[in-house]
Amino acid sequence: MIKYVIKRILMMIPVLIGVVIIVFTINYFSEVSPAVILAGANATAEDIAAKNAELGLDRPYLVQIGSYFYNLIFHGSMGTSYIYKQPVISMIATRMPYTLTIGIIAAAFSAVVGIVLGILGAVKQNSIFDYISTTLSIICAALPPFLVCLGLMLVFSVHLKWLPIQGINGWKSYILPIIATGLSPIAMTARMTRSSILEVIRQDYIRAARAKGVPEGVVVWKHTLKNALIPILTVVGMNFGLSMTGSVICETIFNIPGLGLLMASSISQRDFITTQGCVLVCAFIVCVMNLLTDLCYALVDPRIKAQYKNTGKSIKKRSIQKGGAAA
């Protein structure tokens, strides 16, 4: 199991390197340079060239990307923001708590509500509960995020005046962003839960458990849900990763000083070095959540854990055989 974890961690390295190369290449070949923004509207071509030289943007592609990797690996630096003149890593660290708070709670909220709706739809198939859960899932999936944010602000902030309209001014300021971020994942979780449980609930061992007189609650929660968790965990893990990386639309509309708002402002201001740092952090979080999801598979399904152990034993056995053959 430990070897598997180490292997997956090592597999994250080429993924993160690929993310950096792709984003860096897009920024490098962009038609608009950050020097144009910094030099001002009335800047001449000489002013822009001087600003490019000051920022080091006039260097060749390989030199720039090599310097970025060198500073990132050996100094732990993501560079300095062109616009804010601050280290990118400190700017991200300042904003990450807001994004993680909204993302984790929103993902947990969507997981609980989506699983409950999916279970109701599967257990009460073709009933009013099934139609309601399916309809709610379709509505949550169809609503655009910006429309959800504006609707929540209009109802709960403008008309009812229950919650703050924007910014972070206490725990109430988190409610609307959490709801807006968690609505769309509810649909994915509910549909996957429903289809997975419907597949398991038709198995012979479920019929046998009911024939033995096992209470329906035990059949659903212990036997059915446990054996249907693998595809559900996949969706929930993906939603956790996406929610924790921040919603650009949600944070921009609600003016939340998180990673999403920082990414949106850096893109609009052509602050490429900050954009690259934000994307790298998002990719790292998604990779970590994928790793944790794979580890949860082993906790849910003993067969997967046994497969990890057997893989390690087979590798050890092959190495012993090779050693004996060499002797």
mmCIF file of C-alpha atoms in Angstrom:
data_model
loop_
_atom_site.group_PDB
_atom_site.id
_atom_site.type_symbol
_atom_site.label_atom_id
_atom_site.label_comp_id
_atom_site.label_asym_id
_atom_site.label_seq_id
_atom_site.Cartn_x
_atom_site.Cartn_y
_atom_site.Cartn_z
ATOM 1 C CA MET A 1 0.000 0.000 0.000
ATOM 2 C CA ILE A 2 2.844 2.373 0.853
ATOM 3 C CA LYS A 3 4.546 1.574 -2.454
ATOM 4 C CA TYR A 4 1.314 2.370 -4.275
ATOM 5 C CA VAL A 5 1.029 5.755 -2.525
ATOM 6 C CA ILE A 6 4.641 6.603 -3.352
ATOM 7 C CA LYS A 7 4.082 5.550 -6.958
ATOM 8 C CA ARG A 8 1.011 7.779 -7.265
ATOM 9 C CA ILE A 9 2.853 10.726 -5.703
ATOM 10 C CA LEU A 10 5.674 10.314 -8.211
ATOM 11 C CA MET A 11 3.107 10.175 -11.025
ATOM 12 C CA MET A 12 1.897 13.639 -9.959
ATOM 13 C CA ILE A 13 5.254 15.177 -10.891
ATOM 14 C CA PRO A 14 4.952 14.839 -14.711
ATOM 15 C CA VAL A 15 1.334 16.030 -14.511
ATOM 16 C CA LEU A 16 2.329 19.218 -12.690
ATOM 17 C CA ILE A 17 5.278 19.744 -15.036
ATOM 18 C CA GLY A 18 2.938 19.395 -18.013
ATOM 19 C CA VAL A 19 0.525 21.940 -16.495
ATOM 20 C CA VAL A 20 3.339 24.461 -16.035
ATOM 21 C CA ILE A 21 4.622 23.966 -19.592
ATOM 22 C CA ILE A 22 1.162 24.334 -21.153
ATOM 23 C CA VAL A 23 0.221 27.478 -19.198
ATOM 24 C CA PHE A 24 3.673 29.012 -19.646
ATOM 25 C CA THR A 25 3.579 28.388 -23.394
ATOM 26 C CA ILE A 26 0.128 29.953 -23.757
ATOM 27 C CA ASN A 27 1.249 33.027 -21.810
ATOM 28 C CA TYR A 28 4.529 33.314 -23.713
ATOM 29 C CA PHE A 29 2.880 33.351 -27.124
ATOM 30 C CA SER A 30 0.064 35.654 -26.035
ATOM 31 C CA GLU A 31 -0.347 38.714 -28.227
ATOM 32 C CA VAL A 32 -0.696 41.093 -25.266
ATOM 33 C CA SER A 33 2.310 41.447 -22.965
ATOM 34 C CA PRO A 34 2.056 42.506 -19.304
ATOM 35 C CA ALA A 35 4.435 45.319 -20.244
ATOM 36 C CA VAL A 36 1.643 46.925 -22.295
ATOM 37 C CA ILE A 37 -0.570 47.127 -19.204
ATOM 38 C CA LEU A 38 2.213 48.348 -16.926
ATOM 39 C CA ALA A 39 3.595 50.925 -19.373
ATOM 40 C CA GLY A 40 0.235 52.650 -19.699
ATOM 41 C CA ALA A 41 -2.048 53.658 -22.530
ATOM 42 C CA ASN A 42 0.232 56.398 -23.837
ATOM 43 C CA ALA A 43 3.406 54.307 -23.826
ATOM 44 C CA THR A 44 5.580 54.181 -26.893
ATOM 45 C CA ALA A 45 7.173 51.096 -28.410
ATOM 46 C CA GLU A 46 10.430 51.993 -26.654
ATOM 47 C CA ASP A 47 8.675 52.200 -23.287
ATOM 48 C CA ILE A 48 7.098 48.776 -23.801
ATOM 49 C CA ALA A 49 10.420 47.262 -24.849
ATOM 50 C CA ALA A 50 12.118 48.732 -21.778
ATOM 51 C CA LYS A 51 9.411 47.329 -19.521
ATOM 52 C CA ASN A 52 9.742 43.896 -21.169
ATOM 53 C CA ALA A 53 13.486 43.991 -20.490
ATOM 54 C CA GLU A 54 12.845 45.018 -16.882
ATOM 55 C CA LEU A 55 10.478 42.086 -16.338
ATOM 56 C CA GLY A 56 12.751 39.653 -18.182
ATOM 57 C CA LEU A 57 10.097 38.963 -20.807
ATOM 58 C CA ASP A 58 12.465 39.670 -23.683
ATOM 59 C CA ARG A 59 14.497 36.539 -22.967
ATOM 60 C CA PRO A 60 14.108 33.371 -25.103
ATOM 61 C CA TYR A 61 11.391 30.859 -24.282
ATOM 62 C CA LEU A 62 13.709 28.131 -22.972
ATOM 63 C CA VAL A 63 15.579 30.585 -20.756
ATOM 64 C CA GLN A 64 12.375 31.887 -19.189
ATOM 65 C CA ILE A 65 10.804 28.501 -18.535
ATOM 66 C CA GLY A 66 14.116 27.090 -17.291
ATOM 67 C CA SER A 67 14.459 29.996 -14.866
ATOM 68 C CA TYR A 68 10.890 29.443 -13.659
ATOM 69 C CA PHE A 69 11.484 25.730 -12.965
ATOM 70 C CA TYR A 70 14.816 26.491 -11.263
ATOM 71 C CA ASN A 71 13.255 29.018 -8.881
ATOM 72 C CA LEU A 72 10.257 26.760 -8.246
ATOM 73 C CA ILE A 73 12.273 23.617 -7.454
ATOM 74 C CA PHE A 74 15.324 25.006 -5.671
ATOM 75 C CA HIS A 75 13.911 28.143 -4.054
ATOM 76 C CA GLY A 76 10.207 27.303 -3.729
ATOM 77 C CA SER A 77 9.356 30.544 -5.525
ATOM 78 C CA MET A 78 6.577 31.099 -8.059
ATOM 79 C CA GLY A 79 7.912 34.497 -9.007
ATOM 80 C CA THR A 80 6.777 38.017 -8.232
ATOM 81 C CA SER A 81 3.500 39.461 -9.445
ATOM 82 C CA TYR A 82 3.895 41.959 -12.275
ATOM 83 C CA ILE A 83 0.956 44.040 -11.057
ATOM 84 C CA TYR A 84 1.003 43.761 -7.244
ATOM 85 C CA LYS A 85 4.817 43.493 -6.875
ATOM 86 C CA GLN A 86 4.373 40.746 -4.262
ATOM 87 C CA PRO A 87 5.568 37.126 -4.195
ATOM 88 C CA VAL A 88 2.946 34.981 -5.917
ATOM 89 C CA ILE A 89 3.161 32.222 -3.312
ATOM 90 C CA SER A 90 2.371 34.650 -0.471
ATOM 91 C CA MET A 91 -0.605 36.063 -2.392
ATOM 92 C CA ILE A 92 -1.964 32.562 -2.946
ATOM 93 C CA ALA A 93 -1.368 31.575 0.695
ATOM 94 C CA THR A 94 -3.320 34.635 1.863
ATOM 95 C CA ARG A 95 -6.333 33.808 -0.314
ATOM 96 C CA MET A 96 -6.392 30.013 -0.032
ATOM 97 C CA PRO A 97 -8.227 29.841 3.353
ATOM 98 C CA TYR A 98 -11.308 31.524 1.856
ATOM 99 C CA THR A 99 -11.335 29.232 -1.163
ATOM 100 C CA LEU A 100 -10.736 26.058 0.870
ATOM 101 C CA THR A 101 -13.439 26.956 3.396
ATOM 102 C CA ILE A 102 -16.046 27.503 0.685
ATOM 103 C CA GLY A 103 -14.858 24.537 -1.394
ATOM 104 C CA ILE A 104 -14.739 21.932 1.385
ATOM 105 C CA ILE A 105 -18.105 22.878 2.885
ATOM 106 C CA ALA A 106 -19.733 23.161 -0.560
ATOM 107 C CA ALA A 107 -18.368 19.759 -1.611
ATOM 108 C CA ALA A 108 -19.553 18.144 1.628
ATOM 109 C CA PHE A 109 -22.965 19.799 1.237
ATOM 110 C CA SER A 110 -23.313 18.595 -2.362
ATOM 111 C CA ALA A 111 -22.159 15.079 -1.425
ATOM 112 C CA VAL A 112 -24.693 14.681 1.406
ATOM 113 C CA VAL A 113 -27.639 16.164 -0.507
ATOM 114 C CA GLY A 114 -26.744 14.385 -3.758
ATOM 115 C CA ILE A 115 -26.351 10.967 -2.113
ATOM 116 C CA VAL A 116 -29.648 11.349 -0.233
ATOM 117 C CA LEU A 117 -31.483 12.380 -3.409
ATOM 118 C CA GLY A 118 -29.899 9.509 -5.321
ATOM 119 C CA ILE A 119 -30.849 6.957 -2.675
ATOM 120 C CA LEU A 120 -34.443 8.212 -2.568
ATOM 121 C CA GLY A 121 -34.664 8.067 -6.345
ATOM 122 C CA ALA A 122 -33.299 4.507 -6.487
ATOM 123 C CA VAL A 123 -35.171 2.988 -3.545
ATOM 124 C CA LYS A 124 -38.450 4.667 -4.529
ATOM 125 C CA GLN A 125 -37.990 4.152 -8.255
ATOM 126 C CA ASN A 126 -40.809 5.513 -10.454
ATOM 127 C CA SER A 127 -42.437 7.130 -7.424
ATOM 128 C CA ILE A 128 -42.991 10.772 -6.546
ATOM 129 C CA PHE A 129 -39.658 10.801 -4.662
ATOM 130 C CA ASP A 130 -37.859 9.563 -7.768
ATOM 131 C CA TYR A 131 -39.474 12.218 -9.959
ATOM 132 C CA ILE A 132 -38.695 14.984 -7.445
ATOM 133 C CA SER A 133 -35.043 13.963 -7.007
ATOM 134 C CA THR A 134 -34.563 13.587 -10.770
ATOM 135 C CA THR A 135 -36.183 16.972 -11.437
ATOM 136 C CA LEU A 136 -34.050 18.689 -8.802
ATOM 137 C CA SER A 137 -30.925 17.102 -10.267
ATOM 138 C CA ILE A 138 -31.784 18.312 -13.765
ATOM 139 C CA ILE A 139 -32.504 21.823 -12.490
ATOM 140 C CA CYS A 140 -29.220 21.976 -10.540
ATOM 141 C CA ALA A 141 -27.277 20.772 -13.577
ATOM 142 C CA ALA A 142 -29.006 23.139 -16.030
ATOM 143 C CA LEU A 143 -28.732 26.379 -14.060
ATOM 144 C CA PRO A 144 -25.697 28.477 -15.093
ATOM 145 C CA PRO A 145 -23.464 29.357 -12.105
ATOM 146 C CA PHE A 146 -23.650 33.110 -12.707
ATOM 147 C CA LEU A 147 -27.466 32.940 -12.792
ATOM 148 C CA VAL A 148 -27.526 31.005 -9.509
ATOM 149 C CA CYS A 149 -25.268 33.588 -7.865
ATOM 150 C CA LEU A 150 -27.344 36.522 -9.088
ATOM 151 C CA GLY A 151 -30.610 34.813 -8.091
ATOM 152 C CA LEU A 152 -29.367 34.086 -4.574
ATOM 153 C CA MET A 153 -28.144 37.656 -4.176
ATOM 154 C CA LEU A 154 -31.446 39.059 -5.444
ATOM 155 C CA VAL A 155 -33.604 36.956 -3.115
ATOM 156 C CA PHE A 156 -31.618 36.654 0.117
ATOM 157 C CA SER A 157 -29.560 39.851 0.036
ATOM 158 C CA VAL A 158 -31.567 42.473 -1.860
ATOM 159 C CA HIS A 159 -35.190 41.582 -1.033
ATOM 160 C CA LEU A 160 -35.039 39.623 2.231
ATOM 161 C CA LYS A 161 -31.826 41.283 3.476
ATOM 162 C CA TRP A 162 -30.894 38.146 5.445
ATOM 163 C CA LEU A 163 -27.346 37.728 4.176
ATOM 164 C CA PRO A 164 -24.506 40.045 3.046
ATOM 165 C CA ILE A 165 -24.441 40.749 -0.658
ATOM 166 C CA GLN A 166 -20.659 40.472 -1.123
ATOM 167 C CA GLY A 167 -17.320 40.275 0.645
ATOM 168 C CA ILE A 168 -16.431 38.389 3.833
ATOM 169 C CA ASN A 169 -17.980 39.927 6.948
ATOM 170 C CA GLY A 170 -18.493 36.958 9.255
ATOM 171 C CA TRP A 171 -19.838 33.436 8.839
ATOM 172 C CA LYS A 172 -23.022 34.605 7.102
ATOM 173 C CA SER A 173 -20.969 35.787 4.132
ATOM 174 C CA TYR A 174 -20.058 32.162 3.350
ATOM 175 C CA ILE A 175 -23.627 30.863 3.042
ATOM 176 C CA LEU A 176 -24.535 32.102 -0.445
ATOM 177 C CA PRO A 177 -21.147 31.216 -2.045
ATOM 178 C CA ILE A 178 -21.332 27.725 -0.532
ATOM 179 C CA ILE A 179 -24.839 27.139 -1.875
ATOM 180 C CA ALA A 180 -23.931 28.520 -5.314
ATOM 181 C CA THR A 181 -20.779 26.391 -5.511
ATOM 182 C CA GLY A 182 -22.480 23.219 -4.287
ATOM 183 C CA LEU A 183 -25.612 23.209 -6.460
ATOM 184 C CA SER A 184 -24.080 21.899 -9.676
ATOM 185 C CA PRO A 185 -22.186 18.966 -8.053
ATOM 186 C CA ILE A 186 -25.449 17.868 -6.411
ATOM 187 C CA ALA A 187 -26.800 16.850 -9.823
ATOM 188 C CA MET A 188 -23.730 14.758 -10.694
ATOM 189 C CA THR A 189 -23.691 13.027 -7.309
ATOM 190 C CA ALA A 190 -27.434 12.317 -7.302
ATOM 191 C CA ARG A 191 -27.467 10.809 -10.797
ATOM 192 C CA MET A 192 -24.416 8.638 -10.152
ATOM 193 C CA THR A 193 -25.802 7.485 -6.782
ATOM 194 C CA ARG A 194 -29.145 6.571 -8.288
ATOM 195 C CA SER A 195 -27.706 4.579 -11.188
ATOM 196 C CA SER A 196 -25.120 2.821 -9.014
ATOM 197 C CA ILE A 197 -27.651 1.793 -6.374
ATOM 198 C CA LEU A 198 -30.140 0.594 -8.989
ATOM 199 C CA GLU A 199 -27.421 -1.658 -10.384
ATOM 200 C CA VAL A 200 -26.557 -3.125 -6.973
ATOM 201 C CA ILE A 201 -30.070 -3.387 -5.572
ATOM 202 C CA ARG A 202 -31.017 -5.911 -8.260
ATOM 203 C CA GLN A 203 -28.266 -8.340 -7.231
ATOM 204 C CA ASP A 204 -29.096 -11.767 -5.779
ATOM 205 C CA TYR A 205 -27.516 -11.115 -2.374
ATOM 206 C CA ILE A 206 -29.815 -8.119 -1.872
ATOM 207 C CA ARG A 207 -32.835 -10.301 -2.620
ATOM 208 C CA ALA A 208 -31.467 -12.917 -0.217
ATOM 209 C CA ALA A 209 -31.051 -10.319 2.543
ATOM 210 C CA ARG A 210 -34.638 -9.178 2.095
ATOM 211 C CA ALA A 211 -35.855 -12.771 2.040
ATOM 212 C CA LYS A 212 -34.139 -13.372 5.410
ATOM 213 C CA GLY A 213 -36.138 -10.519 6.900
ATOM 214 C CA VAL A 214 -33.308 -7.988 7.185
ATOM 215 C CA PRO A 215 -34.771 -4.517 7.814
ATOM 216 C CA GLU A 216 -34.983 -2.355 4.702
ATOM 217 C CA GLY A 217 -32.827 0.355 6.270
ATOM 218 C CA VAL A 218 -30.013 -2.135 6.881
ATOM 219 C CA VAL A 219 -30.364 -3.491 3.340
ATOM 220 C CA VAL A 220 -30.066 -0.010 1.843
ATOM 221 C CA TRP A 221 -27.388 1.570 4.030
ATOM 222 C CA LYS A 222 -25.206 -1.427 4.874
ATOM 223 C CA HIS A 223 -25.457 -3.831 1.953
ATOM 224 C CA THR A 224 -26.541 -1.730 -1.034
ATOM 225 C CA LEU A 225 -24.811 1.622 -0.456
ATOM 226 C CA LYS A 226 -21.528 0.058 0.666
ATOM 227 C CA ASN A 227 -21.259 -2.004 -2.509
ATOM 228 C CA ALA A 228 -22.297 0.926 -4.704
ATOM 229 C CA LEU A 229 -19.786 3.408 -3.271
ATOM 230 C CA ILE A 230 -16.969 3.034 -5.812
ATOM 231 C CA PRO A 231 -18.548 5.115 -8.634
ATOM 232 C CA ILE A 232 -20.067 7.467 -6.049
ATOM 233 C CA LEU A 233 -16.645 8.083 -4.493
ATOM 234 C CA THR A 234 -15.275 8.883 -7.935
ATOM 235 C CA VAL A 235 -17.796 11.679 -8.461
ATOM 236 C CA VAL A 236 -17.540 12.973 -4.885
ATOM 237 C CA GLY A 237 -13.742 13.054 -5.045
ATOM 238 C CA MET A 238 -13.830 14.906 -8.345
ATOM 239 C CA ASN A 239 -16.324 17.415 -6.923
ATOM 240 C CA PHE A 240 -14.121 17.978 -3.875
ATOM 241 C CA GLY A 241 -11.149 18.715 -6.108
ATOM 242 C CA LEU A 242 -13.084 21.090 -8.351
ATOM 243 C CA SER A 243 -14.798 22.883 -5.460
ATOM 244 C CA MET A 244 -11.574 23.337 -3.495
ATOM 245 C CA THR A 245 -9.799 24.919 -6.444
ATOM 246 C CA GLY A 246 -12.230 27.801 -6.298
ATOM 247 C CA SER A 247 -15.030 28.995 -8.512
ATOM 248 C CA VAL A 248 -13.922 31.980 -10.564
ATOM 249 C CA ILE A 249 -17.493 33.032 -11.340
ATOM 250 C CA CYS A 250 -18.751 32.616 -7.780
ATOM 251 C CA GLU A 251 -15.860 34.413 -6.113
ATOM 252 C CA THR A 252 -15.968 37.208 -8.669
ATOM 253 C CA ILE A 253 -19.703 37.864 -8.290
ATOM 254 C CA PHE A 254 -19.661 37.658 -4.485
ATOM 255 C CA ASN A 255 -16.312 39.504 -4.331
ATOM 256 C CA ILE A 256 -14.699 36.775 -2.236
ATOM 257 C CA PRO A 257 -10.934 37.409 -1.885
ATOM 258 C CA GLY A 258 -10.052 33.821 -2.757
ATOM 259 C CA LEU A 259 -8.005 31.974 -5.334
ATOM 260 C CA GLY A 260 -10.715 32.260 -8.000
ATOM 261 C CA LEU A 261 -10.908 36.059 -7.762
ATOM 262 C CA LEU A 262 -7.106 36.287 -7.820
ATOM 263 C CA MET A 263 -7.005 34.147 -10.955
ATOM 264 C CA ALA A 264 -9.714 36.200 -12.665
ATOM 265 C CA SER A 265 -8.018 39.517 -11.871
ATOM 266 C CA SER A 266 -4.587 38.251 -12.941
ATOM 267 C CA ILE A 267 -5.989 37.066 -16.287
ATOM 268 C CA SER A 268 -7.741 40.375 -16.965
ATOM 269 C CA GLN A 269 -4.602 42.356 -16.045
ATOM 270 C CA ARG A 270 -2.279 40.041 -18.027
ATOM 271 C CA ASP A 271 -0.418 39.145 -14.813
ATOM 272 C CA PHE A 272 0.774 35.884 -16.340
ATOM 273 C CA ILE A 273 3.124 34.851 -13.532
ATOM 274 C CA THR A 274 0.282 35.025 -10.992
ATOM 275 C CA THR A 275 -2.071 33.146 -13.309
ATOM 276 C CA GLN A 276 0.498 30.406 -13.704
ATOM 277 C CA GLY A 277 0.926 30.050 -9.941
ATOM 278 C CA CYS A 278 -2.848 29.827 -9.401
ATOM 279 C CA VAL A 279 -3.243 27.152 -12.081
ATOM 280 C CA LEU A 280 -0.335 25.147 -10.631
ATOM 281 C CA VAL A 281 -1.885 25.190 -7.148
ATOM 282 C CA CYS A 282 -5.268 24.144 -8.566
ATOM 283 C CA ALA A 283 -3.660 21.256 -10.459
ATOM 284 C CA PHE A 284 -1.855 20.131 -7.304
ATOM 285 C CA ILE A 285 -5.081 20.127 -5.280
ATOM 286 C CA VAL A 286 -6.908 18.105 -7.944
ATOM 287 C CA CYS A 287 -4.047 15.566 -8.049
ATOM 288 C CA VAL A 288 -4.093 15.205 -4.263
ATOM 289 C CA MET A 289 -7.851 14.690 -4.238
ATOM 290 C CA ASN A 290 -7.551 12.023 -6.944
ATOM 291 C CA LEU A 291 -4.938 10.253 -4.806
ATOM 292 C CA LEU A 292 -7.159 10.393 -1.711
ATOM 293 C CA THR A 293 -10.087 9.086 -3.757
ATOM 294 C CA ASP A 294 -8.036 6.085 -4.889
ATOM 295 C CA LEU A 295 -7.047 5.386 -1.283
ATOM 296 C CA CYS A 296 -10.707 5.539 -0.248
ATOM 297 C CA TYR A 297 -11.393 2.762 -2.755
ATOM 298 C CA ALA A 298 -9.223 0.441 -0.689
ATOM 299 C CA LEU A 299 -11.121 1.319 2.496
ATOM 300 C CA VAL A 300 -14.492 0.673 0.883
ATOM 301 C CA ASP A 301 -13.660 -2.442 -1.149
ATOM 302 C CA PRO A 302 -11.365 -5.032 0.519
ATOM 303 C CA ARG A 303 -10.689 -6.604 -2.891
ATOM 304 C CA ILE A 304 -8.849 -3.485 -4.030
ATOM 305 C CA LYS A 305 -6.741 -3.463 -0.860
ATOM 306 C CA ALA A 306 -5.915 -7.124 -1.398
ATOM 307 C CA GLN A 307 -4.942 -6.306 -4.976
ATOM 308 C CA TYR A 308 -2.460 -3.716 -3.706
ATOM 309 C CA LYS A 309 -0.947 -6.290 -1.357
ATOM 310 C CA ASN A 310 -0.806 -8.972 -4.038
ATOM 311 C CA THR A 311 0.869 -6.543 -6.408
ATOM 312 C CA GLY A 312 3.573 -5.840 -3.843
ATOM 313 C CA LYS A 313 4.065 -9.561 -3.174
ATOM 314 C CA SER A 314 4.295 -10.376 -6.874
ATOM 315 C CA ILE A 315 6.920 -7.668 -7.375
ATOM 316 C CA LYS A 316 8.917 -9.027 -4.434
ATOM 317 C CA LYS A 317 8.573 -12.583 -5.750
ATOM 318 C CA ARG A 318 9.797 -11.576 -9.217
ATOM 319 C CA SER A 319 12.802 -9.810 -7.726
ATOM 320 C CA ILE A 320 13.699 -12.917 -5.691
ATOM 321 C CA GLN A 321 13.374 -15.098 -8.789
ATOM 322 C CA LYS A 322 15.606 -12.763 -10.774
ATOM 323 C CA GLY A 323 18.172 -12.809 -7.974
ATOM 324 C CA GLY A 324 18.119 -16.614 -7.894
ATOM 325 C CA ALA A 325 18.482 -16.833 -11.665
ATOM 326 C CA ALA A 326 21.429 -14.471 -11.602
ATOM 327 C CA ALA A 327 23.102 -16.535 -8.910
#
